[in-house]
Amino acid sequence: MTDTLSTTTNASAERTKLIRAGLRKRHLTEAIFKGFGLGAIVLALGFVALLFADVLSKGIPAFTQSNLHLSVTYDPETIGVDPAPVRTAGQSDADFRAANLKWQRDVALLNWNKVVEASLRAAAPAGFEIDSRQILTIAETNARHQIRDMFVADPTLLGKTIEVDVLASANADNWVKGNIDRNLGDAQQQLSAPARNLIDTFEANGTISSGFAWSIFTNVDSRAAPAAAGLAGAFMGSLYMMLVVILLAVPIGVASAIYLEEFAPKSRLTDLIEVNINNLAAVPSIVFGLLGAAVFINYLHLPLSAPLVGGLVLTLMTLPTIIIATRGALQGVSPALRQAALGMGASKTQMVFHHVLPVTLPSILTATIIGVAQAMGETAPLLLIGMNAFVASVPATPLDQATALPVQIFLWQGNENRNFFEARTSAAIIVLLGFMILLNAIAIFLRTRLEKRA
Amino acid sequence: MKSALYASAAVIALAAIGTTSAFAQSRDTIQIAGSSTVLPFASIVAEEFGAAFPEFKTPVVGSGGTGGGLKQFCAGVGAETIDIANASRPIKTAEREACTTAGVTDIREIQFGYDGIVFASAAAGPDFALTPLQIYKAIAANVVVDGAFVPNPYTKWSEIDASLPDQTIALAIPGSNHGTREVFQEKVVTAGCEEAGLPEGHPDDACTALRQDVVIEIAGDYTETLARLTSNKDTVGVFGLSFYEQNKDTLKVATINGVVPSNESVIAGEYPVSRPLFFYVKGQHIGTIPGIEEYVQFFLSEGIAGNGGTLEAAGLIPQAPEKTAEVLAAFEAGASQ
């Protein structure tokens, strides 16, 4: 009895030992796998963190900008122009407009740099020696347009002195921010020695101060006045393209997915279509750009550089993504739902639109937003339809010339004023990333809300 | 859901109508494309033009290189083709023929100033005093050594000439899509090649064949060339004079034949590697696209392209006022040169 008992105990102890050993091995495998997974995530996050750290550290300084506070005197001596035309009785609309246009042209052709120079000299210490060319390098070149526009808007300013904030030039901004090594010799500096001294004086007496660079958001791109270059035009261009993509790609994509999945007979032809759609999703975007240039520009004669054309090209690019995602979502709906609907006497159309589609809506929405976000970040196809042009106006309609945010990043990256535009490029990347994060956040928010409701 | 379907159908129909109505739409913005050297100048003029002429829209300026711009320019006549092509070299006969075939017969050439091409290296590196002959010897596929025509044996600048730094040869030059490349070829390589005195019976491409191991062809813009210099400190890059002047803090310029490139030395004709800059206007678009004539006049005005003008501040080397007057007169006379 005791013998048998001890044998059993022995056997069980043996088994436990065996199990323990096996268990340890299994735990070890699991730990190793977990370790690998964690390592992969840490690596991926590390790269993302590196990217963000690089972009943020370079780009954030660009959100502040040096401004000059000047007292501008509209001296009648310098501004030798007739008073603005006043509408006389009996003058026709056209005549008045022509007279006004002529006056504006006269005002535009005045040398407003003289006014800018006088204001800068007024702010400089008495007797500071600097020639007019050097002193003008401190203020951005758009200062004269700004001062002129104020005069055109209010011609009574003639003879008055007002306080105006103008942008410091890109090179002055570089100097203030220390983007340029201050110890470099004169030959290696973009600004002359007197100009650099004057900037330091201005900084000390408060004429130059830093402020938030609203111009990045409110201004359009500028070559003549780099410090005034902004993203407004590119942002609107991207927005118009996004609208076109949403209006075209979503209905067409969802409709074709529903047809292919629910109505189309399974035949060799639909198989072929499916294979082709999957292939299209993998086609490099530049190919869609070539197609767009050939079809929309050369054949349909749509305007160059227009967000409409950009949107059409991106629609072609996004369509396969949306079709594939929608089909996937439809396939995921349980057959019980379909059969129940059909069993209750619903027609196929009713089954699809009343029962299947509402369930899949969250996934379709997410796929759409992610597809659109991807399209927004696309640059290559836009280069081929003329959207990599320098456009200095905000597009009013999708048919006006425009650039897009990623293209603007590309253009700024190539600007010759490296010291200034390196930061601006990163700032533009931050804006684009922010836009993307917003879109993705909306996608996640909508999905969780709709899923809860369903 | 049904209403959503109808709504989307309506949207598609609307988009289709929008597309067809665009057929008939004529453009009211001047469209420009071409040379990346001319791009900064043209962009500045476009902006100033938009500011000075309230009745016209700001022209749109694209890049794509001289060749790319002229290709678009010669695509035909009509609102979907560009009005002006920027070029850093004169139009070629083949391009003119392509233009004529497509119906672009009224091409007006505008020369508006000069640009210098400089050789620059990292600011921290040694000084370079180059001659076209030395550059040719550095980059040609085959060179003459002791009277024999042999594959290029040089690996360091100092092996070519003792006065040059003891630095590995690496030269970043513009790709063939750039107008700058042709000037480089003509004014530097060919000039150096002739000076080298090739032996009788040398192959036809002796002056044009470059060794691929030290020559890096840059298809993008000067920023890309600059990036090459940053990644490999030994590289000597080819830049526009204006680009160099904006980046003096990181670049050091080489003298050519002992002349330092500057606006003054280019105007005086002392600096050998300079070239005129052009843009080409499609005469057939004048009158259809508003503002083309005014744009040209504005571009060539004293305050813009003249001495002390806006473009000079941006790095353009102005041409003599007489030349500008002549170009403008030819443009206004409608002479198709």
Short mmCIF file of C-alpha atoms in Angstrom, two decimals, chain A residues 292-448:
data_model
loop_
_atom_site.label_atom_id
_atom_site.label_comp_id
_atom_site.label_asym_id
_atom_site.label_seq_id
_atom_site.Cartn_x
_atom_site.Cartn_y
_atom_site.Cartn_z
CA GLY A 292 -3.88 63.71 -64.83
CA ALA A 293 -1.58 65.89 -66.93
CA ALA A 294 -2.45 63.93 -70.08
CA VAL A 295 -6.20 63.71 -69.53
CA PHE A 296 -7.29 66.77 -67.56
CA ILE A 297 -4.79 69.33 -68.83
CA ASN A 298 -3.92 68.27 -72.38
CA TYR A 299 -7.18 66.63 -73.40
CA LEU A 300 -9.89 68.31 -71.33
CA HIS A 301 -8.04 71.65 -71.32
CA LEU A 302 -8.60 72.31 -67.64
CA PRO A 303 -6.47 75.14 -66.23
CA LEU A 304 -2.91 74.52 -65.02
CA SER A 305 -2.17 74.70 -61.27
CA ALA A 306 -5.87 74.51 -60.36
CA PRO A 307 -7.00 72.74 -57.16
CA LEU A 308 -9.85 71.21 -59.19
CA VAL A 309 -7.35 69.29 -61.33
CA GLY A 310 -5.29 68.43 -58.26
CA GLY A 311 -8.43 67.17 -56.57
CA LEU A 312 -9.36 65.07 -59.60
CA VAL A 313 -5.92 63.46 -59.70
CA LEU A 314 -6.02 62.76 -55.97
CA THR A 315 -9.54 61.36 -56.40
CA LEU A 316 -8.20 58.80 -58.85
CA MET A 317 -5.51 57.97 -56.34
CA THR A 318 -7.86 57.66 -53.37
CA LEU A 319 -10.64 55.72 -55.15
CA PRO A 320 -9.01 52.25 -54.90
CA THR A 321 -8.28 52.78 -51.21
CA ILE A 322 -11.89 53.66 -50.48
CA ILE A 323 -13.28 50.83 -52.65
CA ILE A 324 -11.07 48.23 -50.99
CA ALA A 325 -11.83 49.48 -47.47
CA THR A 326 -15.58 49.63 -48.12
CA ARG A 327 -15.63 46.13 -49.61
CA GLY A 328 -13.72 44.85 -46.61
CA ALA A 329 -16.24 46.46 -44.28
CA LEU A 330 -19.17 44.99 -46.23
CA GLN A 331 -17.61 41.53 -46.15
CA GLY A 332 -17.33 41.79 -42.39
CA VAL A 333 -21.08 42.13 -41.88
CA SER A 334 -22.52 38.92 -40.46
CA PRO A 335 -24.53 36.82 -42.94
CA ALA A 336 -27.23 36.46 -40.24
CA LEU A 337 -28.07 40.15 -40.65
CA ARG A 338 -28.50 39.82 -44.41
CA GLN A 339 -30.51 36.61 -44.15
CA ALA A 340 -32.76 38.05 -41.46
CA ALA A 341 -33.48 41.11 -43.62
CA LEU A 342 -34.13 39.02 -46.72
CA GLY A 343 -36.21 36.59 -44.62
CA MET A 344 -38.43 39.42 -43.45
CA GLY A 345 -39.17 40.16 -47.08
CA ALA A 346 -36.77 43.05 -47.68
CA SER A 347 -35.54 43.52 -51.24
CA LYS A 348 -31.80 43.31 -51.87
CA THR A 349 -31.55 47.10 -52.13
CA GLN A 350 -33.43 47.53 -48.88
CA MET A 351 -31.24 44.94 -47.23
CA VAL A 352 -28.08 46.78 -48.32
CA PHE A 353 -29.17 50.34 -47.64
CA HIS A 354 -31.30 49.81 -44.54
CA HIS A 355 -29.30 47.17 -42.71
CA VAL A 356 -25.83 46.44 -44.04
CA LEU A 357 -24.60 49.94 -44.85
CA PRO A 358 -25.50 51.56 -41.48
CA VAL A 359 -23.49 48.89 -39.69
CA THR A 360 -20.45 49.47 -41.88
CA LEU A 361 -20.68 53.26 -41.79
CA PRO A 362 -18.03 53.74 -39.06
CA SER A 363 -15.40 51.72 -40.93
CA ILE A 364 -16.22 53.39 -44.26
CA LEU A 365 -15.92 56.80 -42.64
CA THR A 366 -12.58 55.98 -41.05
CA ALA A 367 -11.22 54.59 -44.30
CA THR A 368 -12.39 57.68 -46.15
CA ILE A 369 -10.81 60.14 -43.76
CA ILE A 370 -7.55 58.22 -43.71
CA GLY A 371 -7.61 58.03 -47.53
CA VAL A 372 -8.23 61.78 -47.76
CA ALA A 373 -5.49 62.51 -45.24
CA GLN A 374 -3.10 60.43 -47.32
CA ALA A 375 -4.11 62.34 -50.43
CA MET A 376 -3.49 65.63 -48.63
CA GLY A 377 0.11 64.67 -47.97
CA GLU A 378 0.73 63.76 -51.59
CA THR A 379 3.18 65.90 -53.55
CA ALA A 380 4.46 63.95 -56.53
CA PRO A 381 1.34 63.96 -58.75
CA LEU A 382 0.83 67.68 -58.12
CA LEU A 383 4.24 68.53 -59.55
CA LEU A 384 3.10 67.32 -62.95
CA ILE A 385 -0.04 69.41 -63.17
CA GLY A 386 1.68 72.70 -62.48
CA MET A 387 0.85 72.96 -58.79
CA ASN A 388 4.49 73.42 -57.84
CA ALA A 389 4.32 76.98 -59.12
CA PHE A 390 4.96 80.14 -57.15
CA VAL A 391 1.49 81.50 -56.46
CA ALA A 392 1.20 84.78 -54.59
CA SER A 393 -2.56 84.89 -54.08
CA VAL A 394 -5.22 83.02 -52.17
CA PRO A 395 -7.35 80.98 -54.59
CA ALA A 396 -10.93 82.22 -54.56
CA THR A 397 -12.37 79.20 -56.41
CA PRO A 398 -11.09 75.68 -57.16
CA LEU A 399 -10.34 76.87 -60.69
CA ASP A 400 -7.84 79.52 -59.59
CA GLN A 401 -4.13 78.82 -59.48
CA ALA A 402 -2.90 77.49 -56.16
CA THR A 403 -0.31 75.35 -54.46
CA ALA A 404 -0.87 72.81 -51.70
CA LEU A 405 0.70 72.43 -48.26
CA PRO A 406 3.13 69.60 -49.10
CA VAL A 407 4.14 71.39 -52.30
CA GLN A 408 4.75 74.56 -50.32
CA ILE A 409 7.07 72.59 -48.04
CA PHE A 410 8.92 71.38 -51.13
CA LEU A 411 9.19 74.93 -52.51
CA TRP A 412 10.40 76.44 -49.25
CA GLN A 413 12.90 73.66 -48.84
CA GLY A 414 14.47 74.80 -52.12
CA ASN A 415 14.53 78.51 -51.29
CA GLU A 416 17.98 80.06 -51.53
CA ASN A 417 17.76 81.89 -48.19
CA ARG A 418 18.62 78.73 -46.26
CA ASN A 419 19.07 80.30 -42.85
CA PHE A 420 15.56 81.66 -42.87
CA PHE A 421 13.65 79.03 -44.80
CA GLU A 422 15.00 76.00 -42.98
CA ALA A 423 12.92 77.09 -39.99
CA ARG A 424 9.97 78.13 -42.16
CA THR A 425 9.99 74.72 -43.87
CA SER A 426 9.81 72.95 -40.52
CA ALA A 427 7.05 75.34 -39.43
CA ALA A 428 5.08 74.38 -42.55
CA ILE A 429 5.63 70.71 -41.73
CA ILE A 430 4.26 71.33 -38.23
CA VAL A 431 1.14 72.94 -39.72
CA LEU A 432 0.66 70.03 -42.14
CA LEU A 433 1.18 67.46 -39.36
CA GLY A 434 -1.28 69.32 -37.17
CA PHE A 435 -3.82 69.21 -39.99
CA MET A 436 -3.28 65.46 -40.42
CA ILE A 437 -3.55 64.76 -36.70
CA LEU A 438 -6.81 66.73 -36.66
CA LEU A 439 -8.21 64.67 -39.55
CA ASN A 440 -7.21 61.39 -37.93
CA ALA A 441 -8.63 62.51 -34.58
CA ILE A 442 -11.95 63.27 -36.29
CA ALA A 443 -11.87 59.80 -37.84
CA ILE A 444 -11.30 58.13 -34.47
CA PHE A 445 -13.92 60.27 -32.74
CA LEU A 446 -16.57 59.52 -35.38
CA ARG A 447 -15.79 55.83 -35.34
CA THR A 448 -16.11 55.45 -31.59
#
